[in-house]
PDB file of C-alpha atoms in Angstrom:
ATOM      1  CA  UNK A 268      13.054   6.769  -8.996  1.00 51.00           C
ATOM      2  CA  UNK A 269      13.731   7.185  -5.557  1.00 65.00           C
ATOM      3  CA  UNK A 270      10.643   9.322  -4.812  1.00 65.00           C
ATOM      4  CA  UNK A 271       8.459   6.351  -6.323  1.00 65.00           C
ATOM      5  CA  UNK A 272      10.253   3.276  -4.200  1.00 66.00           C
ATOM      6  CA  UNK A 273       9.544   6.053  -1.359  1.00 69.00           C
ATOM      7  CA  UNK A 274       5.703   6.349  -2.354  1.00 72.00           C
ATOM      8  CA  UNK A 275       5.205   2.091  -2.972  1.00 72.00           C
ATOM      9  CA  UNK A 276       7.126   1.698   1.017  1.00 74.00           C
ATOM     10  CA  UNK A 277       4.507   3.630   2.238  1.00 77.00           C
ATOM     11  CA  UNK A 278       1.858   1.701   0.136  1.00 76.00           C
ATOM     12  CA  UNK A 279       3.306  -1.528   1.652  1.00 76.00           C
ATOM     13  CA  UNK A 280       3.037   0.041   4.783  1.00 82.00           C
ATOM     14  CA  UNK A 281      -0.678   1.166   4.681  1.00 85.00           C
ATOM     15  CA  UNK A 282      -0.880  -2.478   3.952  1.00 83.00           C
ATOM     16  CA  UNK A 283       1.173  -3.654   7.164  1.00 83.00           C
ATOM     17  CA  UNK A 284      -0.949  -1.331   9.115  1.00 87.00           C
ATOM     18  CA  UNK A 285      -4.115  -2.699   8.043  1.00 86.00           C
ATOM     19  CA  UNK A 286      -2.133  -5.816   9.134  1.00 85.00           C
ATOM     20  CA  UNK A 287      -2.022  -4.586  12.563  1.00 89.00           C
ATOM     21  CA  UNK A 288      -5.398  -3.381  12.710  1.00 90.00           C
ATOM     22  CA  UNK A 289      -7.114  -6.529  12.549  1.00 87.00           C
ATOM     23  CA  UNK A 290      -5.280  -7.849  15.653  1.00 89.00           C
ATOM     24  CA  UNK A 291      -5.269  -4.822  17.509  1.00 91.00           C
ATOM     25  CA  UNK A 292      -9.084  -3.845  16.724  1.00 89.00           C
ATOM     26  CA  UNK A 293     -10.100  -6.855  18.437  1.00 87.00           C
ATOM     27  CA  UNK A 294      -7.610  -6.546  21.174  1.00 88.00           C
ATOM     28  CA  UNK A 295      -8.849  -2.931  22.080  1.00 86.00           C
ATOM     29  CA  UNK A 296     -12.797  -3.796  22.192  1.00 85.00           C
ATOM     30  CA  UNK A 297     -12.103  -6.837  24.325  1.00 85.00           C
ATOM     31  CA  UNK A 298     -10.241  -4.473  26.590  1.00 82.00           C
ATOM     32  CA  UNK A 299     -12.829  -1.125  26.506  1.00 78.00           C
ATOM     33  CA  UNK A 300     -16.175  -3.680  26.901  1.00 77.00           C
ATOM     34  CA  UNK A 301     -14.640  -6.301  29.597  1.00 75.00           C
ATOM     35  CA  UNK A 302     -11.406  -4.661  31.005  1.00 77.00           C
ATOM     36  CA  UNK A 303      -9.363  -7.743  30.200  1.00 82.00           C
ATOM     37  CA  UNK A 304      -6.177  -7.622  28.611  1.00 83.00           C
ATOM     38  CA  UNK A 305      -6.118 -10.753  26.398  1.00 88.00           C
ATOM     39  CA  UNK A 306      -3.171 -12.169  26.584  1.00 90.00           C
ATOM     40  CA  UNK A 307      -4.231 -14.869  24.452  1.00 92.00           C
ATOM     41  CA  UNK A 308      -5.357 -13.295  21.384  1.00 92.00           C
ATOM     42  CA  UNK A 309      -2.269 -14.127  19.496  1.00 92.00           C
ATOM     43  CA  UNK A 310      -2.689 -17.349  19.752  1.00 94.00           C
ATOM     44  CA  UNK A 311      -6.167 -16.834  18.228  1.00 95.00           C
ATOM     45  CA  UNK A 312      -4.657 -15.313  15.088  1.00 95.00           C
ATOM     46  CA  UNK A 313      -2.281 -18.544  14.617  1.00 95.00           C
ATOM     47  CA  UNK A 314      -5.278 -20.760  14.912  1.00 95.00           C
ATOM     48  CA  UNK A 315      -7.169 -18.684  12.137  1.00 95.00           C
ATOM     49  CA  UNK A 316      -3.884 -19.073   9.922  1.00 95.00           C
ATOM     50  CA  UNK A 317      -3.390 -22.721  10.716  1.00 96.00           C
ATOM     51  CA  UNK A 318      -7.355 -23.564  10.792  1.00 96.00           C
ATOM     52  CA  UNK A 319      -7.750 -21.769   7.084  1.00 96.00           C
ATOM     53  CA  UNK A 320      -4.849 -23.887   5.566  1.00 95.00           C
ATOM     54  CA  UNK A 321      -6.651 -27.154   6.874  1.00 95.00           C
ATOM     55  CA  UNK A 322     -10.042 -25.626   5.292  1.00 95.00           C
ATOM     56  CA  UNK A 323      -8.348 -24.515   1.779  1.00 94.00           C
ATOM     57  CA  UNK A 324      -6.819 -28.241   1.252  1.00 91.00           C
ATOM     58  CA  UNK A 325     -10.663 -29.008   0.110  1.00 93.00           C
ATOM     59  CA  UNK A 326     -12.610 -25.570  -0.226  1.00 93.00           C
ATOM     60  CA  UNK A 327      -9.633 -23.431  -1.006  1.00 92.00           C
ATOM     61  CA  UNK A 328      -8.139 -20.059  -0.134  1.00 92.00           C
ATOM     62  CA  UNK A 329     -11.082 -18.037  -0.448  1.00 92.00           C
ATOM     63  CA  UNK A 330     -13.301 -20.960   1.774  1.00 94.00           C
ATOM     64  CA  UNK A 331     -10.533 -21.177   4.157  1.00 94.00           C
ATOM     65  CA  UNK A 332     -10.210 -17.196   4.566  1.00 94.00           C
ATOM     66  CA  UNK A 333     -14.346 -17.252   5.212  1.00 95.00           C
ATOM     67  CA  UNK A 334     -14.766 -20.383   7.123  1.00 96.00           C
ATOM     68  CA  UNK A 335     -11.744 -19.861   9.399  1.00 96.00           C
ATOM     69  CA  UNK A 336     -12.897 -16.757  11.214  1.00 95.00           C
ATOM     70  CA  UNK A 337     -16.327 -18.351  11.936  1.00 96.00           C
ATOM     71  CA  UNK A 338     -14.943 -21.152  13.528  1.00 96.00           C
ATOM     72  CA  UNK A 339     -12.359 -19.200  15.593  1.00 95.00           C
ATOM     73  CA  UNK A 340     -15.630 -17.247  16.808  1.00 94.00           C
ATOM     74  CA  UNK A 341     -17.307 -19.541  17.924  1.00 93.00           C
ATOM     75  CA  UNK A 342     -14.305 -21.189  20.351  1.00 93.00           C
ATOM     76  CA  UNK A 343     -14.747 -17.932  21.016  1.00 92.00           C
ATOM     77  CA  UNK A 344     -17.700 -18.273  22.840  1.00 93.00           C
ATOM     78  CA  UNK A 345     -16.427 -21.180  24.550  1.00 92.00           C
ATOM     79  CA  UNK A 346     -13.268 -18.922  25.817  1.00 92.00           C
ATOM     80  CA  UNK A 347     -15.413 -16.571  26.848  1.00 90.00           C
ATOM     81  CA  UNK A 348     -18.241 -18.485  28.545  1.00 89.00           C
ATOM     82  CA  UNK A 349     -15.720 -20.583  30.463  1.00 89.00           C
ATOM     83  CA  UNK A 350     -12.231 -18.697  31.194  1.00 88.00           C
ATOM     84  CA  UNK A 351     -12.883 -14.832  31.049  1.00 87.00           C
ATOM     85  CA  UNK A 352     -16.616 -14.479  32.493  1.00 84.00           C
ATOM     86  CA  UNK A 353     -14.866 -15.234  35.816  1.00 83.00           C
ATOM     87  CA  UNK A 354     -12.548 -12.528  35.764  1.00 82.00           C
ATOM     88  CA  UNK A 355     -14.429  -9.402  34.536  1.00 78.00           C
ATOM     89  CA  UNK A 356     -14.647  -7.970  38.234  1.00 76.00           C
ATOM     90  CA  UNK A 357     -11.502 -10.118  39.481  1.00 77.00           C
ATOM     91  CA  UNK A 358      -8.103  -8.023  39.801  1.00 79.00           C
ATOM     92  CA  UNK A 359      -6.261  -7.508  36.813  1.00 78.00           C
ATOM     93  CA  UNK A 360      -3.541  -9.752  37.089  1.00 85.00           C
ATOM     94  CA  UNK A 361      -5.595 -12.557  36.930  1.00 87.00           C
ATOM     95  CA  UNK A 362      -6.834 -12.321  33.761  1.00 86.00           C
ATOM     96  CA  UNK A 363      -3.150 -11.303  32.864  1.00 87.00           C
ATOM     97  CA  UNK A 364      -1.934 -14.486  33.815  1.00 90.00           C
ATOM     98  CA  UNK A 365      -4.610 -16.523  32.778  1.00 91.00           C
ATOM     99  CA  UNK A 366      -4.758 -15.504  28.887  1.00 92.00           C
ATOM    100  CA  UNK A 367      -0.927 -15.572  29.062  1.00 92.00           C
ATOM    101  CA  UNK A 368      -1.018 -19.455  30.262  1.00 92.00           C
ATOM    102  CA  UNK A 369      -4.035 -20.095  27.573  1.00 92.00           C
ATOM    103  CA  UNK A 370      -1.894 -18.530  24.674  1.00 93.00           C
ATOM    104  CA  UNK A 371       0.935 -20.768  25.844  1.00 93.00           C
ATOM    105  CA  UNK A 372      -1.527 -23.802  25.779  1.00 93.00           C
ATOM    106  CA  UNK A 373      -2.407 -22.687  22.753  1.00 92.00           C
ATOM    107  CA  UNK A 374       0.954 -22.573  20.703  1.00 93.00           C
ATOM    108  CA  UNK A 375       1.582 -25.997  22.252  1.00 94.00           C
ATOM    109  CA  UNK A 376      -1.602 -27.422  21.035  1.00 94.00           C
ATOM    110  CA  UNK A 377      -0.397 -25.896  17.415  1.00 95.00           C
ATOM    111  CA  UNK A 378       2.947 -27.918  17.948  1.00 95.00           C
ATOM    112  CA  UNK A 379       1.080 -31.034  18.367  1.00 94.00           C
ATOM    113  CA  UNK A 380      -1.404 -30.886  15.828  1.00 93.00           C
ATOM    114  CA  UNK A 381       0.557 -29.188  12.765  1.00 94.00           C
ATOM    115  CA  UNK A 382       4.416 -30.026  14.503  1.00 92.00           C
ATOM    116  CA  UNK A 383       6.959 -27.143  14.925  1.00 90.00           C
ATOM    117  CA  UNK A 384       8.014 -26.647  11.609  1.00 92.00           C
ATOM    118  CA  UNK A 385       6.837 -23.419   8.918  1.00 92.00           C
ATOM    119  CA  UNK A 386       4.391 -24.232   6.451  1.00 92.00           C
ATOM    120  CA  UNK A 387       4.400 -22.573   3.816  1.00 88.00           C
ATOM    121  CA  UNK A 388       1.351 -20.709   2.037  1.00 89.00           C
ATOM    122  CA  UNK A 389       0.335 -19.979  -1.219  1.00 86.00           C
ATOM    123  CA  UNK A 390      -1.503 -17.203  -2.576  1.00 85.00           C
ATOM    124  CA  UNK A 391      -3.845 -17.519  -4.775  1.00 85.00           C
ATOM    125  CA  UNK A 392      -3.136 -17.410  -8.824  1.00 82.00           C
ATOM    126  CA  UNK A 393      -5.284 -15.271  -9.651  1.00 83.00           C
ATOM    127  CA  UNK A 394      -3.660 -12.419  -6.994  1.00 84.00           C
ATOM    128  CA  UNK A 395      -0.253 -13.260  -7.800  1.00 85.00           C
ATOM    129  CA  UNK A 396       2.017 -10.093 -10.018  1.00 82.00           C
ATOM    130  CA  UNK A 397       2.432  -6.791  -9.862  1.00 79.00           C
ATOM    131  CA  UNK A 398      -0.008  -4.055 -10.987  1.00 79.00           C
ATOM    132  CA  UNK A 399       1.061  -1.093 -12.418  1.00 75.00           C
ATOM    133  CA  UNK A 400      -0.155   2.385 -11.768  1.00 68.00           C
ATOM    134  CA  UNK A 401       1.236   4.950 -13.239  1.00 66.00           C
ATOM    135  CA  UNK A 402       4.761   5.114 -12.635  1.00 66.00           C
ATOM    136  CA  UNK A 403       4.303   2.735  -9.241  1.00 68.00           C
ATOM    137  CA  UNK A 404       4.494  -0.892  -8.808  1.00 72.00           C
ATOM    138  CA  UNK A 405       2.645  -2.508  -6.654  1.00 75.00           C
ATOM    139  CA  UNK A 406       1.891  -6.440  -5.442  1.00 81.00           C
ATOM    140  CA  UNK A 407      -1.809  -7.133  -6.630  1.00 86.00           C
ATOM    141  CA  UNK A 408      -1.855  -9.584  -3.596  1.00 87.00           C
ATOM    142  CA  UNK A 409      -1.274  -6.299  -1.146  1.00 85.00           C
ATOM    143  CA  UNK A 410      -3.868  -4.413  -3.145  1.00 85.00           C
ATOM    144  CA  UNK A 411      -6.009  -6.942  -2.518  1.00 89.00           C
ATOM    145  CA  UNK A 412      -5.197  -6.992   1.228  1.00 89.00           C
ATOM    146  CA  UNK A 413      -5.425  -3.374   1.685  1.00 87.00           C
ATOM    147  CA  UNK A 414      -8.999  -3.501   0.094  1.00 89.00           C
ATOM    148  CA  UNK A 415     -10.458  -5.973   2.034  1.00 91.00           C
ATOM    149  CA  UNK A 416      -9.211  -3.884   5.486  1.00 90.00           C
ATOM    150  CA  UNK A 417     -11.028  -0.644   4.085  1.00 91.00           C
ATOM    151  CA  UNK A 418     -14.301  -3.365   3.536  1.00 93.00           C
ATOM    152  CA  UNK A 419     -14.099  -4.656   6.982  1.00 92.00           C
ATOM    153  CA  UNK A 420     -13.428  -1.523   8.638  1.00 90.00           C
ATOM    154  CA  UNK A 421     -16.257   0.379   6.978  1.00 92.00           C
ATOM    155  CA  UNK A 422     -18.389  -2.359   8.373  1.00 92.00           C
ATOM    156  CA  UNK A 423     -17.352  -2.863  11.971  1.00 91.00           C
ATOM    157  CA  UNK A 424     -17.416   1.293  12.243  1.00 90.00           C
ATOM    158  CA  UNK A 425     -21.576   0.915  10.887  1.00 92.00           C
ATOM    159  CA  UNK A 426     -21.800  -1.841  13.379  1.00 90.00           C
ATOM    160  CA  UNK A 427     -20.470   0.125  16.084  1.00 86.00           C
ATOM    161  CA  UNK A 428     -22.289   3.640  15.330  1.00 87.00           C
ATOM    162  CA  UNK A 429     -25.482   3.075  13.288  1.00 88.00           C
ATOM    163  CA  UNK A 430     -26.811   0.027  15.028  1.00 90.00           C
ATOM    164  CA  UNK A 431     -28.358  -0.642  18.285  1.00 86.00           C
ATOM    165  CA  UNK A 432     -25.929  -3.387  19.155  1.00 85.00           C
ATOM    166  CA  UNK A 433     -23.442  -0.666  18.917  1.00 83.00           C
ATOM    167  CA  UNK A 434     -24.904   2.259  21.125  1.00 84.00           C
ATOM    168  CA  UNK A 435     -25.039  -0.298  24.042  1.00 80.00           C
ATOM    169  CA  UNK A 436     -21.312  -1.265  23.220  1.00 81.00           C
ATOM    170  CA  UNK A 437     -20.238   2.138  23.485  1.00 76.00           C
ATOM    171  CA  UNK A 438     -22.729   2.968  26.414  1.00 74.00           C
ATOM    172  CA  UNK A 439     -20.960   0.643  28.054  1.00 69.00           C
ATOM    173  CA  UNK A 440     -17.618   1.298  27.614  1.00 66.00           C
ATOM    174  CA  UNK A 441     -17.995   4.622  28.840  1.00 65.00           C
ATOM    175  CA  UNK A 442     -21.067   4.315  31.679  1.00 66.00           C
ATOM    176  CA  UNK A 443     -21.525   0.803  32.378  1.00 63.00           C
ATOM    177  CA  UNK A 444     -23.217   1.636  35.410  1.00 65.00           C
ATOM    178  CA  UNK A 445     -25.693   3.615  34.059  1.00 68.00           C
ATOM    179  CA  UNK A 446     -26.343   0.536  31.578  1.00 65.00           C
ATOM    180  CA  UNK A 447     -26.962  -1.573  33.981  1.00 63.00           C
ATOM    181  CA  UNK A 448     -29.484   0.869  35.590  1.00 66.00           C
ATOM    182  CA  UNK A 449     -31.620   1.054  32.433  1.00 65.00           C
ATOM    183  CA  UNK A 450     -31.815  -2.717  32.485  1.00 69.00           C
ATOM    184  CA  UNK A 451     -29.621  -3.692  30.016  1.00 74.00           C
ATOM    185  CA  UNK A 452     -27.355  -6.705  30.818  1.00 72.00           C
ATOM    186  CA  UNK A 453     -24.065  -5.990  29.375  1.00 73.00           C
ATOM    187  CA  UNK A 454     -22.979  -9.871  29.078  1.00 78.00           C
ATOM    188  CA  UNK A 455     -24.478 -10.909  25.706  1.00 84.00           C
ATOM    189  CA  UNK A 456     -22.881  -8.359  24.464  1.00 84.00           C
ATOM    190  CA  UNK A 457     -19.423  -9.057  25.905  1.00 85.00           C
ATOM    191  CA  UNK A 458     -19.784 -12.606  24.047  1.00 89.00           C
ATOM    192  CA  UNK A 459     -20.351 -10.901  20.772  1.00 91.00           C
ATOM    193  CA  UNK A 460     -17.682  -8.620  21.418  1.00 90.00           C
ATOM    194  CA  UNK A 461     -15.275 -11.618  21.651  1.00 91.00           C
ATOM    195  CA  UNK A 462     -16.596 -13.270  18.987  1.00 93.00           C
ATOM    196  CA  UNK A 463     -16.060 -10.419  17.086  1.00 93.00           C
ATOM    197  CA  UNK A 464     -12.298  -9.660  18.461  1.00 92.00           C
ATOM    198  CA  UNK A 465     -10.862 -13.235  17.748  1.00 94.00           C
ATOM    199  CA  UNK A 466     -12.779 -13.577  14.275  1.00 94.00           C
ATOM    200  CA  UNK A 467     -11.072 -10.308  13.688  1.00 93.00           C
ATOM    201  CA  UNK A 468      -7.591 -12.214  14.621  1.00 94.00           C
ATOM    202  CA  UNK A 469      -8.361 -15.153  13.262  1.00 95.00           C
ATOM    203  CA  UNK A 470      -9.765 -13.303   9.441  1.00 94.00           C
ATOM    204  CA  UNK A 471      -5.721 -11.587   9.968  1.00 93.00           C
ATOM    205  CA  UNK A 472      -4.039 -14.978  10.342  1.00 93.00           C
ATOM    206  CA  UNK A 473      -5.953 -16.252   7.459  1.00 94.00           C
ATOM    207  CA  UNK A 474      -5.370 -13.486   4.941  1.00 93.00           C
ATOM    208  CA  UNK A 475      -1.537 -12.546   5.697  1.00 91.00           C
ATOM    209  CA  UNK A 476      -0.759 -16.061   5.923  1.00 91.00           C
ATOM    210  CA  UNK A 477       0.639 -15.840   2.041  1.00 91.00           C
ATOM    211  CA  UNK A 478       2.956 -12.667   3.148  1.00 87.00           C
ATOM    212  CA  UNK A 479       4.329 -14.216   6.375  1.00 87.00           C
ATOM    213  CA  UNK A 480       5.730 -16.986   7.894  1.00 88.00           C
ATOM    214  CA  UNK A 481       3.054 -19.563   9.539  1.00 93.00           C
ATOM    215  CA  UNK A 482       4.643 -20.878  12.441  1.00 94.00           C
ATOM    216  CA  UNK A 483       3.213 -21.769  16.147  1.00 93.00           C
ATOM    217  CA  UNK A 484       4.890 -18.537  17.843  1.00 92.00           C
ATOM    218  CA  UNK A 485       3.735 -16.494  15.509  1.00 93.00           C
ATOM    219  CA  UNK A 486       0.543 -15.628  17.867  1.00 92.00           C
ATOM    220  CA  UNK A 487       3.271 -14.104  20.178  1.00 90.00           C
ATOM    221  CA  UNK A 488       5.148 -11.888  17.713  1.00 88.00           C
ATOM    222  CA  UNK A 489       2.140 -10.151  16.645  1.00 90.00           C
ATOM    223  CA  UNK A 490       0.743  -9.856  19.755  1.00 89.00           C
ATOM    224  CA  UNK A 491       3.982  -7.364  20.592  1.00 89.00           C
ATOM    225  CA  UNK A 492       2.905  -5.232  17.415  1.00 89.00           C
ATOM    226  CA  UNK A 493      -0.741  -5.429  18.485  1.00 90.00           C
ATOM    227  CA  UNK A 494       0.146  -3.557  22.058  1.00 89.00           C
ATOM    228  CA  UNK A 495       2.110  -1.447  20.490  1.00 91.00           C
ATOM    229  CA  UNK A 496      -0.524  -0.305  18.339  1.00 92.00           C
ATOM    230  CA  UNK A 497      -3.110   0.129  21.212  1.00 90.00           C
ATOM    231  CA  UNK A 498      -1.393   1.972  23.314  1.00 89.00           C
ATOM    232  CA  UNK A 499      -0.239   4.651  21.114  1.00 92.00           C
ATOM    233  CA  UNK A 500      -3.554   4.652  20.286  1.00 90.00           C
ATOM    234  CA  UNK A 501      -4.983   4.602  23.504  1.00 85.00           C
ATOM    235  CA  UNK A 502      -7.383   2.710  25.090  1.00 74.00           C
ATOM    236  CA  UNK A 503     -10.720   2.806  24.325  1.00 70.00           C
ATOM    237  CA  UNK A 504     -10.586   4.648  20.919  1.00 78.00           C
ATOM    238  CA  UNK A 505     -12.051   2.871  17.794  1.00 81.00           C
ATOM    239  CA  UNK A 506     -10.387   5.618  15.596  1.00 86.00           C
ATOM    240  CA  UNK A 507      -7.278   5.687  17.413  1.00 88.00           C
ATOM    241  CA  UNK A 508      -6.312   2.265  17.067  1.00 90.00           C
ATOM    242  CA  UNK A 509      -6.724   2.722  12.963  1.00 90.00           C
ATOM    243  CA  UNK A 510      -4.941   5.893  13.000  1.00 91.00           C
ATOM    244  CA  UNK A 511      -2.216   3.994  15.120  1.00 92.00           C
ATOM    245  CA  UNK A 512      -2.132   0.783  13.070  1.00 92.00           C
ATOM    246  CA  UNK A 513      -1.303   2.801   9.615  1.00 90.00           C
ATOM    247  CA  UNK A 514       1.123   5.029  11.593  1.00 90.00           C
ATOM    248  CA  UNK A 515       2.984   2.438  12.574  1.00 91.00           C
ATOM    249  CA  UNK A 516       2.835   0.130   9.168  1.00 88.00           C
ATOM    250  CA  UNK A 517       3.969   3.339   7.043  1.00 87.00           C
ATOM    251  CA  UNK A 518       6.715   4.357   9.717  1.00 88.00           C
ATOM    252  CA  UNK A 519       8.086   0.553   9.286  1.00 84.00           C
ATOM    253  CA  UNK A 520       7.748   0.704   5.824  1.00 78.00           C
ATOM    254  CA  UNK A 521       9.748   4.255   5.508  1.00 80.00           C
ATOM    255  CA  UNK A 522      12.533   2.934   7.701  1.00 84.00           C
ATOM    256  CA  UNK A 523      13.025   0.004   6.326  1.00 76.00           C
ATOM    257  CA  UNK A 524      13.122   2.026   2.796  1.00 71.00           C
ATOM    258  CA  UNK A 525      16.300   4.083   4.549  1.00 76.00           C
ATOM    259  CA  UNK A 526      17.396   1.994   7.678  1.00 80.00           C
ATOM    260  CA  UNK A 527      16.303  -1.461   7.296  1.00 76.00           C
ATOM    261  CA  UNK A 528      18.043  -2.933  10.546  1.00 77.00           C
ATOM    262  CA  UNK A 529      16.025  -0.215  12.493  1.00 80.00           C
ATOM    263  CA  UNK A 530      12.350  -1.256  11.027  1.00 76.00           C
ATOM    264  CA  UNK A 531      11.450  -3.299  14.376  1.00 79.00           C
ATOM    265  CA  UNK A 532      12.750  -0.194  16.733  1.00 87.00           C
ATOM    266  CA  UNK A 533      11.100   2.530  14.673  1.00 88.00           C
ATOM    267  CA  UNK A 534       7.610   1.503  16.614  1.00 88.00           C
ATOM    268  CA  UNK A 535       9.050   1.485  19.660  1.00 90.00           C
ATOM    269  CA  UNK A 536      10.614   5.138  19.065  1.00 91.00           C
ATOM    270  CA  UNK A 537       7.126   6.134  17.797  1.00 90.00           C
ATOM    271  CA  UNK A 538       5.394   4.863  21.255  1.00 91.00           C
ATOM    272  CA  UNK A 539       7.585   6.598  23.394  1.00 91.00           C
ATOM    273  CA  UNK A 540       7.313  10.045  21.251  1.00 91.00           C
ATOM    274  CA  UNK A 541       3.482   9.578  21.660  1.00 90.00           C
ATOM    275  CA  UNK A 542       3.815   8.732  25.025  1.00 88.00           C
ATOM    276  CA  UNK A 543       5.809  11.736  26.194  1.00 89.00           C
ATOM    277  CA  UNK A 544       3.288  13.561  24.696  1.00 87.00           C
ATOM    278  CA  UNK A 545       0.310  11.939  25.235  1.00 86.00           C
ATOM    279  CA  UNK A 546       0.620   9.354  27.974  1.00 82.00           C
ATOM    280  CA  UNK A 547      -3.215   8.238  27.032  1.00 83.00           C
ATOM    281  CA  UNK A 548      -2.304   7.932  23.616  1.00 84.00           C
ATOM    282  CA  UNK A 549      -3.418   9.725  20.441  1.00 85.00           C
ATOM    283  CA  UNK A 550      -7.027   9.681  21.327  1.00 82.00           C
ATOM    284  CA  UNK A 551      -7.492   7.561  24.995  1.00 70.00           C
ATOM    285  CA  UNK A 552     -10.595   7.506  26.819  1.00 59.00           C
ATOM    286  CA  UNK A 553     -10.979   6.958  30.458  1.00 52.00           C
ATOM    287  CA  UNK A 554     -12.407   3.690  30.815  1.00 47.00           C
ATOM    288  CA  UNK A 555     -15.010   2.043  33.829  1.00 47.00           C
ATOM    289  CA  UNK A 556     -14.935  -0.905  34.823  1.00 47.00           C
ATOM    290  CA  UNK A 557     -16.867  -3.891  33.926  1.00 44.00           C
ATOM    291  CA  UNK A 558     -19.326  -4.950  36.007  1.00 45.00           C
TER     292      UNK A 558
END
C-alpha cells in the first residue's frame, strides 16, 4: 500500500512538473533569444488564469483555456514592442528592474479589476473523479493535465528543431552575430518568442487554475518555482529546463509523501546539490548576447 501512495506522489509530481514547465519554458527562451530576465512573467500567468475565468463565464472552460493564451500573446507583443525592445543591449539591471516594476503594476491592475480576494475555480464535470489503473488511483483532472504538457511539449520541441523559424531561434541563441551577418534580423523573431513565452504562462494559469488557488500574487509565487527550475536547468537548454521541471515536481511530490513541512525546501536543497556540481546547471549553454 505504501509502495502504491509512493508510485501516485510521483504521478502527482510529473504533473506539478509539467506545472513548472510551462512557466519556466517560456521564461528560459525569453532569456536565451533576448538576454532579459523577465521579471514580469508571473504576472503574465495570473492574467491567463484571471482572463480564462472571464472567457469561461460565456464560452466555458475549454474556450477560456484556448482563448486566454491568445490574448495574453498578443499584449505580448505590445510588452515587447514597447518595454523590452529598449533594453536588449541596455545593462542587465535595467531590464531587472523594469519587468520587476511591470509585474508589480500588473498584480495591482488584477486587484482593481477582479479585487483582492481568491476566486475559486471549477473543473470541468466531465474531468472530475478518480481513474483507476491497476492497483493506482489517480485524479482524471491530473491525467488530463499531464497529457496536454506531453501535447504541447512535443509541439514546441518540432517548432524549435524541424522548422525554419526554429534553426534561426537557435542560431541565434548561440551565434547571434553570425546571424546578423547572413542577413537575418533577429527581432521578428524575438516578438514571436515572447508571444510564445507568455502564451506559454498564460495556457499554465488557465489550466492549473482548478488545482490552485487564483489570487493576484500568485504571478509572484510561481515565478520563485520558475527560477528555480531554470537554473538547475541551466540557461539556454530546451531539454534541461523539462528534465528540471519533472525533477523538481516528483522531488516535491516524494517529500511531501514522507516530510510534508519540507516540500517547499526540497527544491531549494535540489538547486544547491546541482549547483555544487554543476554551477551551469544540468545541461547550460554559454549564451551571447543580443544584439
Amino acid at each position: 500500500m505504501q509502495f502504491v501512495f509512493l508510485m501516485e506522489q510521483v504521478v502527482n509530481g510529473l504533473v506539478l512538473g509539467g506545472y513548472y514547465l510551462l512557466i519556466a519554458l517560456g521564461l528560459s527562451l525569453i532569456f536565451s533569444v533576448g538576454g532579459i530576465v523577465n521579471l514580469s512573467h508571473g504576472a503574465f500567468y495570473a492574467l491567463g488564469a484571471y482572463v480564462s475565468i472571464e472567457i469561461a463565464k460565456y464560452l466555458g472552460f475549454a474556450g477560456g483555456a484556448i482563448l486566454s493564451p491568445v490574448i495574453v500573446g498578443l499584449l505580448g507583443i505590445l510588452f515587447e514592442r514597447f518595454i523590452l525592445r529598449r533594453f536588449y543591449t541596455a545593462d542587465p539591471i535595467l531590464s531587472l528592474l523594469v519587468t520587476f516594476g511591470f509585474a508589480m503594476i500588473g498584480e495591482q491592475l488584477i486587484r482593481i479589476l477582479w479585487g483582492a480576494a481568491p476566486i475559486p475555480v471549477s473543473m470541468p464535470a466531465a474531468m472530475k473523479g478518480p481513474v483507476m489503473v491497476g492497483d493506482f488511483l489517480f485524479s482524471r483532472y491530473r491525467l488530463f493535465l499531464l497529457a496536454v504538457v506531453v501535447v504541447i511539449l512535443a509541439g514546441i520541441w518540432f517548432l524549435l528543431n524541424k522548422t525554419a523559424f526554429g534553426r534561426v531561434v537557435r542560431a541565434g541563441i548561440q551565434k547571434p552575430d553570425m546571424v546578423a551577418a547572413l542577413g537575418i534580423r533577429l527581432q521578428p523573431y524575438m516578438t514571436a518568442v515572447i508571444v510564445l513565452g507568455v502564451g506559454l504562462a498564460a495556457l499554465g494559469g488557465a489550466l492549473f487554475a482548478p488545482i490552485t488557488i487564483v489570487h493576484p500574487a500568485m504571478g509572484a509565487e510561481i515565478l520563485t518555482v520558475a527560477f528555480v527550475v531554470v537554473v538547475i536547468g541551466g540557461l539556454g537548454s530546451f531539454w534541461g529546463v523539462i528534465v528540471a521541471a519533472l525533477m523538481v515536481g516528483v522531488v516535491r511530490g516524494v517529500t511531501i509523501h514522507f516530510v510534508p513541512a519540507a516540500g517547499a525546501a526540497s527544491m531549494y536543497l535540489l538547486m544547491f546539490l546541482v549547483l555544487m556540481l554543476r554551477p551551469r546547471g544540468l545541461f547550460g549553454e554559454r549564451i551571447e548576447k543580443f544584439e
